[in-house]
PDB file of C-alpha atoms in Angstrom:
ATOM      1  CA  MET A1132     -13.224 -19.655 -16.969  1.00  0.00           C
ATOM      2  CA  LYS A1133     -15.356 -19.176 -14.219  1.00  0.00           C
ATOM      3  CA  ARG A1134     -15.174 -16.379 -11.797  1.00  0.00           C
ATOM      4  CA  SER A1135     -14.398 -16.240  -8.422  1.00  0.00           C
ATOM      5  CA  ILE A1136     -16.847 -15.200  -6.254  1.00  0.00           C
ATOM      6  CA  ILE A1137     -14.456 -12.653  -4.948  1.00  0.00           C
ATOM      7  CA  GLU A1138     -13.872 -11.730  -8.843  1.00  0.00           C
ATOM      8  CA  GLU A1139     -17.738 -11.055  -9.979  1.00  0.00           C
ATOM      9  CA  PHE A1140     -18.429  -8.881  -6.532  1.00  0.00           C
ATOM     10  CA  ASN A1141     -15.913  -6.420  -7.730  1.00  0.00           C
ATOM     11  CA  ILE A1142     -16.644  -5.903 -11.629  1.00  0.00           C
ATOM     12  CA  GLU A1143     -18.169  -2.516 -11.153  1.00  0.00           C
ATOM     13  CA  ASP A1144     -21.364  -2.796 -13.755  1.00  0.00           C
ATOM     14  CA  GLY A1145     -24.076  -0.620 -11.454  1.00  0.00           C
ATOM     15  CA  HIS A1146     -26.033  -3.755 -10.903  1.00  0.00           C
ATOM     16  CA  PHE A1147     -26.162  -5.728  -7.060  1.00  0.00           C
ATOM     17  CA  LYS A1148     -24.678  -8.875  -7.656  1.00  0.00           C
ATOM     18  CA  LYS A1149     -27.672 -11.083  -6.434  1.00  0.00           C
ATOM     19  CA  ASP A1150     -26.998 -14.638  -7.709  1.00  0.00           C
ATOM     20  CA  ALA A1151     -23.537 -13.914  -6.206  1.00  0.00           C
ATOM     21  CA  VAL A1152     -25.064 -13.127  -2.932  1.00  0.00           C
ATOM     22  CA  ILE A1153     -27.482 -15.909  -3.426  1.00  0.00           C
ATOM     23  CA  TYR A1154     -24.846 -18.416  -4.492  1.00  0.00           C
ATOM     24  CA  ALA A1155     -22.791 -17.304  -0.987  1.00  0.00           C
ATOM     25  CA  LYS A1156     -25.961 -17.625   1.137  1.00  0.00           C
ATOM     26  CA  ASN A1157     -26.185 -21.730  -0.116  1.00  0.00           C
ATOM     27  CA  ASN A1158     -22.285 -22.390  -0.067  1.00  0.00           C
ATOM     28  CA  LYS A1159     -21.104 -20.346   3.242  1.00  0.00           C
ATOM     29  CA  GLU A1160     -18.781 -22.748   4.670  1.00  0.00           C
ATOM     30  CA  GLU A1161     -16.950 -22.911   0.566  1.00  0.00           C
ATOM     31  CA  VAL A1162     -17.120 -18.811   0.998  1.00  0.00           C
ATOM     32  CA  VAL A1163     -16.107 -17.596   4.599  1.00  0.00           C
ATOM     33  CA  ASP A1164     -12.276 -18.075   4.080  1.00  0.00           C
ATOM     34  CA  GLU A1165     -12.274 -16.339   1.615  1.00  0.00           C
ATOM     35  CA  LEU A1166     -14.311 -13.134   1.888  1.00  0.00           C
ATOM     36  CA  LEU A1167     -12.860 -12.967   5.524  1.00  0.00           C
ATOM     37  CA  ASN A1168      -9.194 -12.562   3.742  1.00  0.00           C
ATOM     38  CA  VAL A1169     -10.890  -9.816   1.826  1.00  0.00           C
ATOM     39  CA  VAL A1170     -11.378  -7.824   5.239  1.00  0.00           C
ATOM     40  CA  LYS A1171      -8.382  -9.377   6.732  1.00  0.00           C
ATOM     41  CA  ASP A1172      -6.193  -8.015   3.590  1.00  0.00           C
ATOM     42  CA  PHE A1173      -8.636  -4.520   3.695  1.00  0.00           C
ATOM     43  CA  SER A1174      -7.395  -4.416   7.692  1.00  0.00           C
ATOM     44  CA  ASN A1175      -3.924  -4.504   6.599  1.00  0.00           C
ATOM     45  CA  HIS A1176      -3.887  -2.539   4.016  1.00  0.00           C
ATOM     46  CA  LEU A1177      -5.943   0.741   5.072  1.00  0.00           C
ATOM     47  CA  GLU A1178      -4.005   3.476   4.714  1.00  0.00           C
ATOM     48  CA  ASP A1179      -3.469   2.735   1.356  1.00  0.00           C
ATOM     49  CA  TYR A1180      -7.736   3.912   0.526  1.00  0.00           C
ATOM     50  CA  GLU A1181      -9.541   6.479   0.194  1.00  0.00           C
ATOM     51  CA  GLU A1182     -12.722   6.627   0.984  1.00  0.00           C
ATOM     52  CA  SER A1183     -14.474   6.067  -2.392  1.00  0.00           C
ATOM     53  CA  LEU A1184     -11.198   4.302  -3.915  1.00  0.00           C
ATOM     54  CA  TYR A1185     -12.407   0.269  -2.155  1.00  0.00           C
ATOM     55  CA  PRO A1186     -12.932  -2.982  -3.966  1.00  0.00           C
ATOM     56  CA  PHE A1187     -16.580  -3.898  -4.132  1.00  0.00           C
ATOM     57  CA  SER A1188     -15.630  -7.182  -2.671  1.00  0.00           C
ATOM     58  CA  PHE A1189     -14.801  -5.403   0.710  1.00  0.00           C
ATOM     59  CA  VAL A1190     -18.849  -3.793   1.370  1.00  0.00           C
ATOM     60  CA  TYR A1191     -20.244  -7.802  -0.001  1.00  0.00           C
ATOM     61  CA  SER A1192     -18.150  -9.563   2.007  1.00  0.00           C
ATOM     62  CA  LEU A1193     -19.108  -7.259   5.138  1.00  0.00           C
ATOM     63  CA  TYR A1194     -22.405  -7.458   3.877  1.00  0.00           C
ATOM     64  CA  LEU A1195     -22.374 -11.708   4.029  1.00  0.00           C
ATOM     65  CA  LEU A1196     -19.914 -12.483   7.110  1.00  0.00           C
ATOM     66  CA  SER A1197     -22.178 -10.619   8.733  1.00  0.00           C
ATOM     67  CA  GLU A1198     -25.725 -12.054   7.604  1.00  0.00           C
ATOM     68  CA  PHE A1199     -23.349 -15.485   8.395  1.00  0.00           C
ATOM     69  CA  LYS A1200     -22.714 -14.119  12.139  1.00  0.00           C
ATOM     70  CA  GLU A1201     -19.232 -15.078  11.375  1.00  0.00           C
ATOM     71  CA  LYS A1202     -17.468 -13.741  15.051  1.00  0.00           C
ATOM     72  CA  ARG A1203     -14.006 -13.845  13.439  1.00  0.00           C
ATOM     73  CA  LEU A1204     -14.845 -10.359  12.072  1.00  0.00           C
ATOM     74  CA  PHE A1205     -15.356  -8.651  14.824  1.00  0.00           C
ATOM     75  CA  TYR A1206     -11.647  -8.458  15.998  1.00  0.00           C
ATOM     76  CA  ILE A1207     -10.399  -7.298  11.590  1.00  0.00           C
ATOM     77  CA  LEU A1208     -13.215  -4.630  12.523  1.00  0.00           C
ATOM     78  CA  ILE A1209     -12.407  -3.508  15.708  1.00  0.00           C
ATOM     79  CA  LYS A1210      -8.364  -2.631  14.228  1.00  0.00           C
ATOM     80  CA  ILE A1211     -10.386  -0.661  11.358  1.00  0.00           C
ATOM     81  CA  LEU A1212     -12.610   1.142  14.182  1.00  0.00           C
ATOM     82  CA  ASN A1213      -9.016   1.872  15.451  1.00  0.00           C
ATOM     83  CA  PHE A1214      -7.080   3.456  13.458  1.00  0.00           C
ATOM     84  CA  ILE A1215     -10.397   5.396  11.439  1.00  0.00           C
ATOM     85  CA  SER A1216     -10.560   6.763  15.541  1.00  0.00           C
ATOM     86  CA  LYS A1217      -6.785   7.351  16.540  1.00  0.00           C
ATOM     87  CA  ASP A1218      -6.196   9.248  12.779  1.00  0.00           C
ATOM     88  CA  GLY A1219      -9.418  10.625  13.044  1.00  0.00           C
ATOM     89  CA  ASN A1220     -10.286   9.354   8.369  1.00  0.00           C
ATOM     90  CA  SER A1221     -13.453   8.130   7.396  1.00  0.00           C
ATOM     91  CA  LEU A1222     -13.730   5.345   4.585  1.00  0.00           C
TER      92      LEU A1222
END
């Protein structure tokens, strides 16, 4: 069974997921909603994450959505930044 792009990003083996990133860049329309869901899920459970325990898929999703200039990412980032500034937390 083929892994989803998010499952691929979450494999912690010390290697950059170059093939998955290239696939995402070549299939933007197919992956953008899945990437947004990762960031939304993260933003909805901010209090559950510690600085070193967030999923790698979150970092890859931020990177790719920024590369795609995805405007829907902006509003989610505002929520994350507000959480950090109000609670004095660091992610």
